[in-house]
C-alpha positions as a printed NumPy array, in Angstrom:
array([[ 59.577,  63.316, 140.702],
       [ 60.248,  64.173, 137.071],
       [ 60.848,  67.74 , 135.879],
       [ 61.271,  69.217, 132.414],
       [ 63.798,  72.061, 132.504],
       [ 63.496,  74.693, 129.773],
       [ 64.215,  78.408, 129.482],
       [ 64.663,  81.405, 127.189],
       [ 61.445,  81.038, 125.234],
       [ 61.685,  84.679, 124.057],
       [ 58.107,  84.642, 122.809],
       [ 57.699,  87.487, 120.32 ],
       [ 61.267,  87.484, 119.059],
       [ 61.976,  87.994, 115.376],
       [ 64.902,  86.919, 113.193],
       [ 66.169,  89.85 , 111.121],
       [ 62.587,  91.079, 110.926],
       [ 60.984,  87.668, 110.273],
       [ 58.143,  86.836, 112.696],
       [ 58.88 ,  83.641, 114.653],
       [ 55.609,  83.319, 116.589],
       [ 54.353,  80.357, 114.548],
       [ 57.628,  78.476, 114.989],
       [ 57.739,  79.321, 118.698],
       [ 54.213,  78.106, 119.322],
       [ 54.874,  74.874, 117.419],
       [ 57.936,  74.006, 119.538],
       [ 56.578,  75.166, 122.892],
       [ 53.199,  73.481, 122.409],
       [ 55.143,  70.333, 121.532],
       [ 56.503,  70.317, 125.094],
       [ 53.057,  69.076, 126.101],
       [ 53.694,  65.923, 124.07 ],
       [ 56.937,  65.411, 126.013],
       [ 55.026,  65.886, 129.27 ],
       [ 52.532,  63.204, 128.303],
       [ 55.052,  60.736, 126.834],
       [ 57.597,  61.061, 129.653],
       [ 55.101,  61.448, 132.515],
       [ 56.532,  64.795, 133.558],
       [ 55.277,  66.162, 136.864],
       [ 56.411,  69.771, 136.431],
       [ 57.772,  72.053, 133.716],
       [ 60.201,  74.718, 134.965],
       [ 60.983,  77.783, 132.842],
       [ 64.118,  79.649, 133.948],
       [ 63.479,  83.135, 132.631],
       [ 63.068,  85.152, 129.428],
       [ 59.545,  83.935, 128.857],
       [ 58.954,  86.904, 126.556],
       [ 61.465,  88.722, 124.37 ],
       [ 60.546,  92.169, 125.611],
       [ 59.24 ,  93.838, 128.745],
       [ 55.983,  94.853, 127.016],
       [ 55.02 ,  91.857, 124.86 ],
       [ 52.564,  92.123, 122.001],
       [ 49.005,  90.848, 122.28 ],
       [ 49.906,  88.028, 119.889],
       [ 52.846,  86.999, 122.102],
       [ 50.698,  86.884, 125.239],
       [ 48.117,  84.81 , 123.359],
       [ 50.831,  82.282, 122.417],
       [ 51.91 ,  81.987, 126.059],
       [ 48.298,  81.486, 127.136],
       [ 47.802,  78.634, 124.665],
       [ 51.139,  76.998, 125.531],
       [ 50.479,  77.064, 129.283],
       [ 46.985,  75.703, 128.72 ],
       [ 48.394,  72.771, 126.759],
       [ 51.03 ,  72.014, 129.385],
       [ 48.442,  71.981, 132.144],
       [ 46.088,  69.817, 130.077],
       [ 48.95 ,  67.338, 129.627],
       [ 49.182,  67.045, 133.409],
       [ 52.225,  69.145, 134.372],
       [ 52.482,  71.822, 137.014],
       [ 54.34 ,  74.858, 135.602],
       [ 56.819,  77.041, 137.497],
       [ 58.312,  80.054, 135.709],
       [ 60.441,  83.075, 136.531],
       [ 61.216,  86.291, 134.635],
       [ 64.565,  86.873, 132.931],
       [ 66.332,  90.081, 131.952],
       [ 64.084,  90.443, 128.877],
       [ 60.877,  90.216, 130.907],
       [ 59.094,  92.738, 133.068],
       [ 58.778,  90.961, 136.412],
       [ 55.769,  93.067, 137.378],
       [ 53.875,  92.358, 134.18 ],
       [ 54.707,  88.649, 134.234],
       [ 53.518,  88.547, 137.852],
       [ 50.05 ,  89.839, 136.949],
       [ 47.331,  87.47 , 138.198],
       [ 49.977,  85.182, 139.74 ],
       [ 47.578,  84.239, 142.538],
       [ 44.865,  83.175, 140.125],
       [ 47.341,  81.306, 137.944],
       [ 48.654,  79.405, 140.963],
       [ 45.169,  78.028, 141.595],
       [ 45.268,  76.537, 138.09 ],
       [ 48.728,  75.016, 138.574],
       [ 50.871,  77.718, 136.923],
       [ 53.221,  79.282, 139.482],
       [ 54.988,  82.575, 138.712],
       [ 57.911,  83.469, 140.964],
       [ 58.738,  87.077, 140.147],
       [ 59.239,  88.981, 143.42 ],
       [ 62.161,  89.499, 145.773],
       [ 59.851,  89.046, 148.746],
       [ 59.02 ,  85.544, 147.507],
       [ 62.607,  84.291, 147.094],
       [ 62.318,  81.933, 150.044],
       [ 58.765,  80.849, 149.261],
       [ 58.916,  77.61 , 147.234],
       [ 56.359,  75.814, 145.163],
       [ 55.94 ,  72.529, 147.021],
       [ 55.45 ,  69.387, 144.945],
       [ 55.035,  65.914, 146.392],
       [ 55.741,  62.349, 145.35 ],
       [ 56.113,  58.992, 147.103],
       [ 59.356,  60.165, 148.769],
       [ 57.995,  63.411, 150.201],
       [ 58.215,  67.044, 149.186],
       [ 60.235,  68.78 , 146.483],
       [ 60.698,  72.518, 147.055],
       [ 61.02 ,  74.501, 143.808],
       [ 62.408,  78.011, 144.294],
       [ 62.153,  80.549, 141.477],
       [ 64.742,  83.343, 141.495],
       [ 63.715,  86.111, 139.095],
       [ 66.441,  87.984, 137.265],
       [ 67.845,  90.337, 139.884],
       [ 69.136,  93.654, 138.551],
       [ 71.742,  94.531, 141.207],
       [ 71.009,  98.258, 141.383],
       [ 67.32 ,  97.562, 142.066],
       [ 67.452,  94.289, 143.984],
       [ 70.094,  95.389, 146.486],
       [ 67.655,  97.823, 148.115],
       [ 64.931,  95.185, 148.488],
       [ 67.5  ,  92.72 , 149.825],
       [ 68.96 ,  95.24 , 152.281],
       [ 72.402,  95.222, 150.654],
       [ 73.566,  98.812, 150.561],
       [ 76.977,  98.185, 149.047],
       [ 76.111,  95.356, 146.636],
       [ 76.869,  96.152, 142.996],
       [ 77.154,  92.719, 141.356],
       [ 74.937,  89.825, 140.365],
       [ 77.032,  87.588, 142.567],
       [ 76.177,  89.636, 145.652],
       [ 72.426,  89.753, 145.059],
       [ 72.209,  86.095, 144.006],
       [ 74.228,  85.088, 147.075],
       [ 71.687,  86.929, 149.232],
       [ 68.82 ,  85.289, 147.361],
       [ 70.325,  81.841, 147.803],
       [ 70.873,  82.553, 151.504],
       [ 67.107,  82.98 , 151.785],
       [ 66.58 ,  79.709, 149.916],
       [ 68.988,  77.828, 152.186],
       [ 67.427,  79.381, 155.288],
       [ 64.008,  78.105, 154.206],
       [ 65.415,  74.659, 153.446],
       [ 66.809,  74.411, 156.987],
       [ 63.207,  74.43 , 158.166],
       [ 62.33 ,  71.575, 155.795],
       [ 64.626,  68.68 , 156.741],
       [ 64.692,  65.911, 154.161],
       [ 63.05 ,  68.05 , 151.49 ],
       [ 64.62 ,  67.827, 148.049],
       [ 65.223,  71.139, 146.314],
       [ 65.317,  72.756, 142.879],
       [ 66.279,  76.348, 142.076],
       [ 65.423,  78.259, 138.89 ],
       [ 67.822,  81.137, 138.169],
       [ 68.515,  83.469, 135.26 ],
       [ 72.197,  84.401, 135.323],
       [ 75.573,  84.115, 133.594],
       [ 77.365,  81.46 , 135.64 ],
       [ 81.128,  81.065, 135.307],
       [ 82.107,  78.338, 132.854],
       [ 79.083,  78.834, 130.613],
       [ 79.496,  79.368, 126.863],
       [ 77.556,  82.246, 125.365],
       [ 75.975,  82.562, 121.913],
       [ 75.575,  85.797, 119.956],
       [ 71.825,  86.086, 120.568],
       [ 71.807,  86.806, 124.317],
       [ 71.513,  90.312, 125.658],
       [ 74.625,  91.023, 127.706],
       [ 74.021,  91.226, 131.469],
       [ 77.634,  91.606, 132.556],
       [ 80.164,  94.395, 132.158],
       [ 83.844,  93.496, 132.071],
       [ 83.193,  90.141, 133.688],
       [ 82.256,  91.621, 137.073],
       [ 78.764,  90.135, 136.967],
       [ 79.684,  86.561, 136.097],
       [ 78.406,  84.456, 138.973],
       [ 80.475,  81.567, 140.4  ],
       [ 78.776,  78.183, 140.527],
       [ 79.437,  77.979, 144.274],
       [ 76.673,  80.554, 144.845],
       [ 74.192,  77.729, 144.212],
       [ 75.626,  75.236, 146.706],
       [ 73.189,  73.363, 148.909],
       [ 70.403,  72.4  , 146.493],
       [ 69.815,  69.227, 144.481],
       [ 69.353,  70.781, 141.027],
       [ 69.795,  74.249, 139.532],
       [ 67.803,  74.991, 136.354],
       [ 69.624,  77.864, 134.697],
       [ 68.483,  80.295, 132.025],
       [ 70.087,  83.109, 129.999],
       [ 72.636,  81.278, 127.822],
       [ 71.068,  79.939, 124.627],
       [ 73.445,  77.026, 124.153],
       [ 72.418,  73.867, 126.098],
       [ 75.24 ,  72.894, 128.444],
       [ 76.153,  71.246, 131.719],
       [ 78.36 ,  73.041, 134.231],
       [ 78.04 ,  70.023, 136.543],
       [ 75.583,  67.167, 136.999],
       [ 73.287,  69.396, 139.035],
       [ 73.945,  72.77 , 137.361],
       [ 72.725,  73.083, 133.76 ],
       [ 71.505,  75.452, 131.055],
       [ 68.693,  74.099, 128.91 ],
       [ 69.309,  76.718, 126.214],
       [ 66.671,  78.332, 124.049],
       [ 64.084,  76.129, 122.306],
       [ 64.839,  77.748, 118.927],
       [ 67.983,  79.251, 117.37 ],
       [ 67.709,  83.032, 117.531],
       [ 70.76 ,  83.972, 115.459],
       [ 72.647,  82.532, 112.51 ],
       [ 75.525,  81.903, 114.888],
       [ 73.323,  79.1  , 116.282],
       [ 72.724,  77.513, 112.868],
       [ 73.178,  73.756, 113.151],
       [ 72.995,  73.832, 116.946],
       [ 70.814,  71.083, 118.431],
       [ 68.088,  72.396, 120.724],
       [ 66.781,  70.505, 123.722],
       [ 65.252,  70.492, 127.19 ],
       [ 66.515,  68.57 , 130.22 ],
       [ 64.492,  65.745, 131.766],
       [ 65.394,  65.751, 135.47 ],
       [ 64.606,  62.853, 137.831],
       [ 64.646,  63.284, 141.607],
       [ 64.73 ,  60.135, 143.704],
       [ 64.518,  59.555, 147.435],
       [ 68.003,  60.955, 148.032],
       [ 67.97 ,  63.877, 145.605],
       [ 69.113,  64.067, 141.981],
       [ 68.751,  60.636, 140.364],
       [ 69.461,  61.393, 136.703],
       [ 69.3  ,  63.929, 133.88 ],
       [ 68.926,  63.331, 130.159],
       [ 68.425,  65.526, 127.134],
       [ 65.147,  65.65 , 125.243],
       [ 65.744,  66.864, 121.661],
       [ 63.36 ,  69.535, 120.392],
       [ 62.116,  69.766, 116.803],
       [ 63.237,  72.597, 114.529],
       [ 60.254,  73.91 , 112.524],
       [ 62.497,  75.84 , 110.127],
       [ 66.259,  75.409, 109.904],
       [ 68.763,  78.267, 109.737],
       [ 71.31 ,  78.158, 106.921],
       [ 74.247,  80.356, 105.944],
       [ 75.059,  80.359, 102.208],
       [ 78.051,  81.93 , 100.452],
       [ 78.778,  82.425,  96.762],
       [ 77.98 ,  84.667,  93.843],
       [ 74.34 ,  85.521,  93.312],
       [ 74.112,  83.371,  90.192],
       [ 75.728,  80.422,  91.983],
       [ 73.234,  80.616,  94.844],
       [ 70.306,  80.85 ,  92.457],
       [ 71.427,  77.94 ,  90.269],
       [ 73.368,  75.446,  92.391],
       [ 71.213,  72.34 ,  93.072],
       [ 73.28 ,  71.683,  96.217],
       [ 71.31 ,  74.473,  97.923],
       [ 67.902,  72.828,  97.385],
       [ 67.54 ,  71.995, 101.098],
       [ 67.874,  75.686, 101.966],
       [ 64.779,  76.638,  99.977],
       [ 62.566,  76.068, 103.046],
       [ 65.075,  77.413, 105.586],
       [ 65.767,  80.837, 107.034],
       [ 68.742,  81.959, 104.959],
       [ 71.623,  84.331, 105.577],
       [ 73.404,  84.921, 102.266],
       [ 76.935,  86.262, 101.827],
       [ 77.488,  87.337,  98.236],
       [ 80.996,  87.167,  96.821],
       [ 80.332,  88.869,  93.467],
       [ 83.139,  91.244,  92.419],
       [ 80.523,  93.914,  91.661],
       [ 77.529,  94.412,  93.943],
       [ 74.503,  92.832,  92.153],
       [ 71.352,  94.781,  91.447],
       [ 68.351,  94.044,  93.69 ],
       [ 69.932,  90.902,  95.201],
       [ 67.425,  90.285,  98.019],
       [ 64.435,  90.237,  95.679],
       [ 66.224,  87.832,  93.362],
       [ 67.339,  85.561,  96.195],
       [ 63.8  ,  85.333,  97.499],
       [ 62.597,  83.919,  94.2  ],
       [ 64.42 ,  80.735,  95.226],
       [ 64.794,  81.204,  99.009],
       [ 61.533,  82.84 , 100.156],
       [ 62.764,  82.918, 103.774],
       [ 66.03 ,  84.714, 103.078],
       [ 66.166,  87.294, 105.886],
       [ 69.769,  88.508, 105.901],
       [ 72.175,  89.569, 103.167],
       [ 75.71 ,  90.88 , 103.071],
       [ 78.12 ,  91.543, 100.239],
       [ 81.76 ,  90.591, 100.795],
       [ 82.969,  91.134,  97.224],
       [ 84.913,  94.017,  95.738],
       [ 88.272,  92.963,  97.135],
       [ 88.196,  95.445, 100.05 ],
       [ 88.032,  93.003, 102.97 ],
       [ 91.65 ,  92.724, 104.148],
       [ 90.958,  92.014, 107.82 ],
       [ 91.652,  95.599, 108.951],
       [ 89.086,  97.852, 110.595],
       [ 87.707, 100.89 , 108.777],
       [ 89.717, 103.192, 111.068],
       [ 92.921, 101.249, 110.401],
       [ 92.436, 101.443, 106.636],
       [ 91.987, 105.239, 106.791],
       [ 94.872, 106.02 , 109.129],
       [ 97.379, 108.403, 107.524],
       [ 95.359, 108.894, 104.345],
       [ 94.145, 112.189, 102.897],
       [ 90.572, 113.098, 102.013],
       [ 91.181, 112.609,  98.284],
       [ 92.536, 109.096,  98.813],
       [ 89.562, 108.219, 100.996],
       [ 87.113, 109.551,  98.408],
       [ 88.937, 107.639,  95.675],
       [ 88.725, 104.422,  97.684],
       [ 84.997, 104.969,  98.128],
       [ 84.566, 105.231,  94.355],
       [ 86.565, 102.025,  93.928],
       [ 84.462, 100.281,  96.58 ],
       [ 81.083, 101.076,  95.052],
       [ 82.365, 100.161,  91.575],
       [ 83.629,  96.781,  92.688],
       [ 87.323,  97.63 ,  92.432],
       [ 87.234, 100.023,  89.466],
       [ 88.96 , 103.213,  90.624],
       [ 88.321, 106.837,  89.695],
       [ 89.726, 108.141,  86.419],
       [ 92.214, 111.074,  86.476],
       [ 89.421, 113.438,  85.435],
       [ 87.199, 112.146,  88.232],
       [ 89.992, 112.503,  90.786],
       [ 90.468, 116.097,  89.616],
       [ 86.736, 116.734,  90.089],
       [ 86.83 , 115.134,  93.539],
       [ 89.833, 117.264,  94.483],
       [ 88.131, 120.482,  93.457],
       [ 84.961, 119.507,  95.335],
       [ 86.924, 118.725,  98.494],
       [ 88.821, 121.997,  98.196],
       [ 85.581, 123.974,  97.849],
       [ 84.142, 122.199, 100.904],
       [ 87.272, 123.033, 102.939],
       [ 87.128, 126.717, 101.956],
       [ 83.437, 126.907, 102.865],
       [ 84.133, 125.38 , 106.261],
       [ 86.908, 127.919, 106.946],
       [ 84.689, 130.862, 105.991],
       [ 81.743, 129.753, 108.136]])
């Protein structure tokens, strides 16, 4: 049995306001080519199918076309909702979809109800664990005191293991959307833990042959049988240069037989550029970035006029801009820089900041002082 493990599609996500639907459809539809070339029996999607609970009509249309291509290539599809999805909406028409070979596992009541696949060695039971919000799931699971993801996932896995006891010799796969201890986060995931209390230990998933994890966008292996596939596209500039992939998982007669990475194409690279505006516009070394999504950090001493418009004349996909010039970045926070300083000093620093280091003249400081004094008197009289 050969599975393709993927997750965190986030269909409908944007990058600093730039629509990514075309890039998402290109990569996700390309999974059908992997299915055909590698003779994949099933594609498993471990949560965050959409980027929001109420996806746009265009996002749902992309998912429809992607699933159609995967089925046409010959793969069964099993998917679960993540913390970005609405489990109820994703579960719509699940019965009808199952008839066509697309299996949605989105309910607590179905935790111990696997999708059964078969090969020459017998059955493979694929269990989909939807993202379980502790405050909601604990009631459905009968756990009055549970407050953590560990507790609700432990209860979910107990149901999985109880079902497996009734299926001796059956190989098993679990899809789960969670932050498992030892995983490395990126800066594009939505936090699902507070103070570390909801990090789930890997031991929760003991007793199954392979665990297909979702939530963390960086592909990584916590063990041979416990892996994150990562997102199919980079969703923040912190992921620029990060290779994206899916996992090709082989199950033999005795369980897990091997796992290897399948690299995914990048329709449009992400690039971070730094320099003065004129340097970025003129330097031939940045030619490769002209077709990339660009985050630009300008180092000009004085903030340039209309920098985004000018950058886009060379980098039409520049979506993020920050100015680090002016000599005010000394590593301290805004609060630290203001501590112990009077209103006039703060106002004078603001003038220096917007002028790129040129401070207020004595006459201007006198005007600022009188204005601040008038404001203070008005506040006292009100």
